[in-house]
């Protein structure tokens, strides 16, 4: 069976990740942005000229779902949370340069949060061995470290495994009766700040929330420079096969041919394990109380397979829109069934606004829905105007790149219009405690809406609707028709009325 965006062969590609950190340890605010190294698709030569990404009007009209999305076959709790960063911009630029070619889920998993709710994690089994993996809709590979892996620092010097801070000793492939090696291939991820992962490739039964996919291709990392949190033991990606990273050959230093393969949920659909090709994500904001009592929040939403995630929604807001694709030849935005290459779950956004605003902010359509990014990265004019509307106004800190404001500020309600439907962002999601104080002793917060660069005149700018936005909607991806159904969540609180989040140890954006 072949479906849009699916791959029928065994193959591999690579996850590109980056990190953006705001650290409150030792009462310091540290802003760190990491650009992931990009590996161009080998089947296409690097272009010598660049192509400007322009505003695209989809040829496929948004539509209201004809019937309510079915309940999920499998729903898995989320038990942790962690963000990602400008790797996406870096990847999209590189791809452009190379001109590379709510329906109820069937399985639902509960998600949990670690690293001060900067990671969304869920339990995943490789054979009979269980790990907590980062849930990422902005990348595609599934991987974990091999038992006995070698840990390195960012200077590529060997260090103890404790420096990598994985949440387990790793995957023992030799002890698994269902694991087989994929010979002649390697898994390889590299980051511009020096972080990297490389290893072997194999096939294993991967189980998430009761959904067991046999012969799923995975990366088994034997060499890692990783900034872990002590909880996660890798990552499970849910984006397009075009964002996987496995290569021909066994030497990562000689990688030049990528072999795309079907990520976990694509394999589940292809194997007929779910009733509908729906992947649904509902992320909860972590509460201040829960984060102060534990480094691991046990219930931060759901990831669901086969239908919509099991949370309360305002059904009248449901709208289905096409996933943003790109022309394989020119890398300009394009929707449709021919000549389109898909990477991220990107959508056209018509409008961004907020309470009291009288301007109209039109945006570009290179906007990614990404569970692996903490903040929303929006055009500069939108971010600046929104920050100025706080009472008192949020002020951009040029040293650290965030808009800071006292945590007692009044926050306007931010809105995003997609497919003609306006979705609202709870003000709680736009106060991000930083764990520091101003010179008057007031606790400082950052705006959850961040400057992602100008929407015009900047080559390759890509914007992201991350957890700030996703805390307020259920996003249901149809990987067969390449569409997304968004539904506004009913108002909710996590752990009581105090929903402001605790100062994070770091804010990362790891993604392709």
XYZ file of C-alpha atoms in Angstrom:
512
model
C 0.000 0.000 0.000
C 1.403 3.385 -0.939
C -0.025 6.592 0.455
C 0.965 10.243 0.049
C 4.188 10.919 1.910
C 4.795 7.239 2.720
C 7.868 5.212 1.883
C 7.623 1.537 1.034
C 11.261 0.520 1.388
C 13.574 0.228 4.355
C 15.664 3.312 4.693
C 16.907 6.098 6.856
C 17.371 9.835 7.183
C 18.514 12.147 9.930
C 17.129 14.217 12.709
C 18.448 17.714 12.927
C 18.222 19.263 16.286
C 19.137 22.448 17.987
C 18.811 24.022 21.346
C 17.872 27.359 22.778
C 18.529 27.626 26.485
C 17.341 30.009 29.168
C 19.079 28.866 32.337
C 18.199 30.083 35.817
C 20.872 28.033 37.600
C 23.046 30.328 39.762
C 20.434 33.022 39.114
C 21.730 33.700 35.625
C 19.761 34.108 32.446
C 21.566 32.385 29.610
C 20.359 32.524 26.052
C 21.859 29.836 23.896
C 20.801 29.074 20.353
C 22.239 26.085 18.557
C 21.996 25.619 14.821
C 21.993 21.972 13.840
C 24.309 20.957 11.077
C 22.365 20.144 7.948
C 22.938 17.149 5.722
C 21.688 17.761 2.171
C 19.705 15.069 0.360
C 22.188 13.177 -1.751
C 19.860 12.655 -4.675
C 19.826 16.365 -5.420
C 22.859 18.519 -6.105
C 23.307 21.738 -4.139
C 21.912 24.706 -6.029
C 24.220 27.588 -6.757
C 21.414 30.120 -6.562
C 18.853 30.798 -3.850
C 15.095 30.987 -4.089
C 13.022 33.468 -2.137
C 10.172 31.855 -0.222
C 7.117 33.970 -0.875
C 3.624 34.057 0.541
C 1.585 31.191 -0.833
C -2.167 30.920 -1.070
C -3.206 27.311 -0.843
C -5.117 25.853 -3.749
C -6.861 23.548 -1.290
C -9.619 25.294 0.645
C -9.926 24.829 4.427
C -12.974 22.815 5.398
C -15.026 22.004 8.439
C -14.806 18.256 9.153
C -17.918 16.529 7.823
C -18.233 14.551 11.047
C -16.605 14.589 14.480
C -13.167 13.042 14.556
C -13.280 9.470 15.886
C -11.946 8.513 19.297
C -8.395 7.242 19.355
C -7.580 3.560 19.151
C -4.569 4.196 21.399
C -3.902 7.162 23.701
C -0.662 7.465 25.641
C -0.034 9.823 28.576
C 2.642 12.460 28.217
C 4.838 12.478 31.285
C 7.411 15.188 30.593
C 8.291 18.140 28.352
C 11.426 19.638 26.354
C 11.819 22.226 23.516
C 13.809 22.662 20.300
C 15.205 25.467 18.177
C 16.632 27.074 15.100
C 17.612 23.744 13.666
C 14.385 24.025 11.729
C 15.411 27.317 10.174
C 18.840 25.909 9.448
C 17.401 22.802 7.830
C 14.860 24.670 5.758
C 17.573 26.998 4.465
C 19.751 24.052 3.528
C 16.894 22.193 1.893
C 15.997 25.314 -0.043
C 19.575 25.784 -1.139
C 19.768 22.205 -2.333
C 16.219 22.446 -3.798
C 15.482 19.035 -2.352
C 13.179 17.104 -3.835
C -9.729 15.281 14.701
C -10.958 12.115 14.487
C -10.354 10.219 17.648
C -7.099 8.404 17.909
C -6.938 4.668 18.148
C -4.084 4.538 20.618
C -3.545 7.232 23.234
C -0.480 7.760 25.402
C -0.204 10.080 28.387
C 2.696 12.501 28.268
C 4.808 13.635 31.216
C 7.154 16.566 31.717
C 10.769 16.857 32.819
C 13.510 19.503 32.719
C 11.035 21.980 34.240
C 8.442 20.995 31.641
C 10.774 21.748 28.775
C 10.413 18.243 27.397
C 7.354 16.192 26.559
C 8.143 12.548 27.181
C 6.278 9.288 26.924
C 7.051 5.642 27.629
C 8.239 3.665 24.619
C 9.292 0.022 24.417
C 12.043 -1.343 22.169
C 11.158 -5.021 22.298
C 10.604 -5.566 26.033
C 12.906 -2.745 27.149
C 11.145 0.468 28.171
C 12.436 4.040 27.923
C 11.119 7.561 28.273
C 11.547 9.296 24.923
C 11.021 12.894 23.826
C 7.847 13.289 21.744
C 8.631 15.452 18.714
C 6.347 16.400 15.826
C 9.236 18.437 14.365
C 11.532 15.505 13.569
C 11.111 11.951 12.354
C 13.668 9.483 13.708
C 13.255 7.176 16.690
C 16.467 6.494 18.594
C 18.006 5.559 21.942
C 21.574 5.062 23.169
C 23.127 1.605 23.066
C 24.211 0.086 26.372
C 27.880 0.935 26.751
C 27.742 3.955 24.441
C 30.680 6.351 24.452
C 29.925 9.833 25.788
C 31.813 12.901 24.592
C 31.879 16.547 25.531
C 31.355 19.286 22.966
C 35.099 19.340 22.295
C 34.796 15.742 21.122
C 36.780 14.446 24.101
C 35.660 11.282 25.938
C 33.863 11.879 29.240
C 31.824 9.729 31.625
C 28.316 8.694 30.615
C 26.942 10.863 33.415
C 27.883 13.908 31.331
C 25.378 12.891 28.634
C 22.678 12.517 31.318
C 20.441 10.014 29.581
C 17.652 8.631 31.729
C 18.798 5.016 31.460
C 21.836 2.876 30.738
C 20.524 2.478 27.208
C 19.121 -0.149 24.864
C 20.666 -3.616 25.052
C 20.156 -4.784 21.493
C 21.910 -8.091 22.206
C 19.267 -8.968 24.820
C 16.336 -8.329 22.465
C 14.912 -11.295 20.573
C 13.088 -9.005 18.132
C 15.974 -6.721 17.127
C 17.815 -7.186 13.834
C 20.652 -5.084 12.461
C 20.315 -3.196 9.190
C 23.763 -3.907 7.723
C 25.683 -1.384 5.685
C 23.961 1.672 7.171
C 24.524 4.179 9.946
C 22.528 6.696 11.964
C 24.127 10.132 12.220
C 23.025 13.442 13.779
C 25.273 16.465 14.068
C 24.840 19.885 15.643
C 26.555 23.178 14.966
C 27.302 23.679 18.672
C 29.159 20.368 18.812
C 26.351 18.067 19.987
C 26.199 14.872 17.953
C 24.813 11.344 17.898
C 25.887 8.476 15.690
C 25.463 4.746 15.692
C 24.020 1.704 14.019
C 20.604 1.108 12.492
C 18.243 -1.764 13.093
C 14.680 -3.027 13.066
C 12.746 -3.566 16.283
C 9.224 -3.933 17.632
C 8.463 -0.444 18.979
C 5.455 -0.085 21.287
C 3.804 3.158 22.378
C 0.630 3.041 24.466
C -0.290 -0.441 23.310
C 0.406 0.313 19.648
C 3.119 -2.179 18.642
C 4.852 -1.639 15.303
C 6.981 -4.540 14.147
C 10.196 -4.098 12.189
C 10.322 -0.375 12.884
C 13.590 1.198 11.806
C 15.450 2.818 14.709
C 18.780 4.454 15.436
C 20.959 2.824 18.100
C 23.443 5.438 19.285
C 26.929 4.263 20.263
C 28.630 7.668 20.244
C 26.963 10.701 21.829
C 27.603 14.273 22.843
C 24.240 15.025 24.422
C 22.887 17.575 26.874
C 20.467 15.290 28.682
C 18.050 15.929 31.558
C 18.404 12.678 33.483
C 14.976 11.499 32.301
C 14.889 11.108 28.521
C 16.675 8.235 26.812
C 16.228 9.424 23.268
C 13.488 10.629 20.980
C 10.515 9.446 18.933
C 9.754 11.597 15.907
C 6.434 11.927 14.093
C 7.207 14.189 11.105
C 7.682 13.260 7.442
C 9.883 10.418 6.142
C 11.835 13.158 4.340
C 13.240 14.239 7.722
C 14.702 10.869 8.726
C 18.477 10.470 8.799
C 20.003 7.096 8.031
C 22.837 6.750 5.571
C 24.463 4.193 3.333
C 27.764 2.892 4.676
C 29.022 2.233 8.171
C 31.361 5.199 8.569
C 29.521 8.371 9.659
C 32.452 10.430 8.404
C 31.754 9.288 4.849
C 27.981 9.859 4.807
C 26.737 11.113 1.470
C 23.622 9.071 0.684
C 20.534 9.339 2.842
C 17.932 6.587 2.824
C 14.490 7.880 3.891
C 12.264 5.463 5.806
C 8.807 5.409 7.378
C 8.736 6.860 10.924
C 6.825 5.063 13.675
C 3.277 6.260 12.952
C 3.672 5.984 9.175
C 4.628 2.347 9.731
C 1.616 1.832 12.003
C -0.734 3.100 9.319
C 0.972 1.085 6.603
C 0.690 -2.066 8.737
C -3.045 -1.457 9.255
C -2.741 -1.113 13.033
C -5.045 1.911 13.412
C -8.587 2.557 12.198
C -7.741 5.968 10.756
C -4.480 7.672 9.712
C -4.791 10.274 12.482
C -2.018 11.334 14.835
C -3.401 13.638 17.524
C -1.501 15.704 20.097
C -2.881 17.506 23.165
C -0.214 19.161 25.323
C -1.074 20.442 28.814
C 0.722 23.367 30.390
C 2.523 22.348 33.568
C 1.441 23.882 36.860
C 3.706 25.833 39.190
C 2.749 23.598 42.115
C 3.473 20.350 40.305
C 6.832 21.538 39.056
C 7.911 22.664 42.516
C 7.098 19.273 44.019
C 8.723 17.087 41.376
C 11.055 17.239 38.415
C 8.669 14.940 36.556
C 5.022 15.833 35.973
C 3.086 12.641 35.356
C 0.180 13.984 33.315
C 0.824 16.639 30.704
C -1.568 15.584 27.980
C -1.804 12.835 25.404
C -0.502 11.614 22.112
C -3.137 9.552 20.348
C -3.119 7.234 17.352
C -6.090 6.631 15.059
C -8.284 9.493 16.300
C -8.528 12.641 18.385
C -6.842 12.967 21.768
C -9.220 12.467 24.740
C -9.498 16.025 26.070
C -12.392 18.491 26.115
C -12.611 20.657 23.008
C -14.897 23.300 21.524
C -16.081 21.219 18.586
C -17.502 24.178 16.654
C -13.951 25.477 16.137
C -12.675 22.407 14.265
C -11.115 23.272 10.914
C -9.151 21.072 8.513
C -6.364 22.677 6.482
C -3.692 21.282 4.134
C -0.175 20.618 5.351
C 2.214 23.052 3.715
C 4.344 21.375 1.075
C 7.126 22.625 -1.132
C 7.725 22.398 -4.855
C 10.411 19.749 -5.315
C 12.102 21.766 -8.066
C 11.936 25.368 -6.839
C 11.336 24.841 -3.109
C 8.595 27.445 -3.140
C 5.466 26.700 -1.054
C 3.010 24.433 -2.811
C -0.025 22.292 -1.995
C -1.470 19.521 -4.070
C -0.824 15.945 -5.078
C 1.926 16.334 -7.687
C 5.459 17.648 -7.410
C 5.118 18.352 -3.677
C 7.673 17.463 -1.003
C 6.641 17.418 2.662
C 8.939 17.972 5.629
C 7.274 19.469 8.714
C 3.661 19.850 9.788
C 3.504 23.396 8.424
C 0.351 25.446 7.840
C -0.802 28.704 6.295
C -1.549 31.297 8.983
C -3.699 34.182 7.800
C -3.544 36.443 10.806
C -1.985 36.963 14.222
C -3.412 39.475 16.674
C -4.125 40.134 20.358
C -6.487 41.970 22.688
C -6.528 45.705 22.016
C -4.591 45.437 18.769
C -5.762 47.579 15.831
C -3.188 46.483 13.271
C -3.528 43.566 10.888
C -0.512 41.280 10.911
C -0.425 39.052 7.884
C 2.217 36.336 8.116
C 4.160 34.033 5.863
C 3.029 30.456 5.471
C 6.272 28.810 6.581
C 4.853 28.145 10.045
C 5.594 24.816 11.711
C 3.439 23.171 14.398
C 6.073 21.683 16.678
C 5.680 19.992 20.055
C 9.471 20.118 20.420
C 9.668 23.911 20.630
C 8.706 25.683 23.849
C 7.872 29.143 22.557
C 6.075 30.567 19.534
C 8.485 32.096 17.006
C 6.581 34.769 15.075
C 7.513 37.667 12.758
C 9.350 40.542 14.422
C 6.567 43.104 13.972
C 4.072 40.774 15.652
C 6.372 39.928 18.567
C 7.302 43.585 19.152
C 3.705 44.832 19.097
C 2.500 42.030 21.354
C 5.254 42.681 23.915
C 4.365 46.377 23.975
C 0.749 45.482 24.813
C 1.686 43.861 28.142
C 0.904 45.994 31.199
C 3.590 46.984 32.037
C 5.180 46.414 28.607
C 7.562 43.530 28.067
C 11.000 44.771 27.047
C 13.284 43.004 24.625
C 16.573 41.995 26.195
C 19.029 42.200 23.299
C 21.671 40.277 25.224
C 19.473 37.228 25.686
C 16.937 37.672 22.903
C 13.738 37.396 24.954
C 11.044 39.878 25.975
C 11.159 40.224 29.770
C 8.422 41.531 32.054
C 7.435 41.307 35.703
C 5.509 38.112 36.346
C 2.556 40.093 37.754
C 1.979 41.779 34.383
C -1.395 41.749 32.681
C -1.081 39.781 29.447
C -3.282 40.350 26.377
C -4.935 37.316 24.799
C -2.969 36.305 21.706
C -4.883 34.941 18.704
C -3.928 32.977 15.597
C -6.246 32.661 12.594
C -5.914 29.486 10.531
C -8.388 28.393 7.883
C -10.700 31.260 8.802
C -10.955 30.133 12.446
C -9.431 32.253 15.216
C -7.709 30.278 17.962
C -6.926 31.912 21.301
C -3.834 31.459 23.465
C -4.368 31.544 27.226
C -2.424 34.444 28.816
C -0.863 31.893 31.199
C 1.110 30.522 28.276
C 2.673 33.922 27.614
C 4.260 34.316 31.058
C 7.328 32.134 31.255
C 9.082 32.471 34.670
C 12.836 32.924 34.343
C 13.884 32.406 37.953
C 15.530 35.812 38.243
C 14.498 39.171 39.665
C 14.821 42.783 38.588
C 16.625 45.403 40.680
C 13.418 45.980 42.665
C 13.094 42.345 43.676
C 10.231 41.547 41.270
C 10.185 38.102 39.693
C 10.855 38.289 35.960
C 9.105 36.343 33.230
C 9.600 36.052 29.492
C 6.899 36.310 26.893
C 5.970 32.949 25.403
C 5.835 34.685 22.015
C 9.325 35.182 20.639
C 10.889 37.175 17.789
C 11.449 34.745 14.917
C 12.812 37.375 12.523
C 11.230 39.541 9.833
C 8.544 38.005 7.639
C 9.827 39.759 4.529
C 13.268 40.458 3.184
C 14.919 37.669 5.174
C 16.055 34.640 3.247
C 14.639 31.407 4.572
C 12.910 32.615 7.738
C 10.729 29.866 9.133
C 8.285 30.486 11.974
C 7.079 28.065 14.632
C 3.931 27.635 16.677
C 5.340 25.683 19.595
C 4.035 24.681 22.996
C 2.754 28.200 23.765
C 0.166 27.704 21.004
C -0.216 23.924 21.224
C -1.249 24.093 24.902
C -4.493 25.634 23.615
C -5.506 23.367 20.734
C -5.715 19.735 19.768
C -3.705 19.170 16.602
C -4.762 16.095 14.633
C -2.584 15.181 11.656
C -3.920 13.075 8.787
C -0.786 11.599 7.246
C -2.732 9.990 4.407
C -4.371 13.148 3.019
C -1.623 15.520 4.264
C -4.063 17.617 6.290
C -4.269 18.952 9.834
C -7.425 19.429 11.883
C -7.124 22.033 14.627
C -9.679 22.313 17.430
C -9.707 24.846 20.277
C -9.425 23.193 23.672
C -11.952 23.998 26.357
C -10.431 26.148 29.133
C -8.486 24.073 31.640
C -5.916 24.373 34.413
C -3.175 21.991 35.404
C -2.684 21.306 39.094
C -4.963 24.064 40.345
C -5.503 27.707 39.520
C -1.829 28.685 39.568
C -0.761 27.745 36.060
C 2.363 29.847 35.790
C 5.353 27.647 35.061
C 8.452 27.366 37.143
C 11.803 28.690 35.943
C 13.263 26.149 33.533
C 16.767 24.761 33.762
C 16.850 25.177 30.006
C 14.659 25.877 27.041
C 15.723 23.814 24.047
C 14.603 23.384 20.520
C 15.888 20.135 19.102
C 14.515 19.307 15.716
C 15.264 18.759 12.100
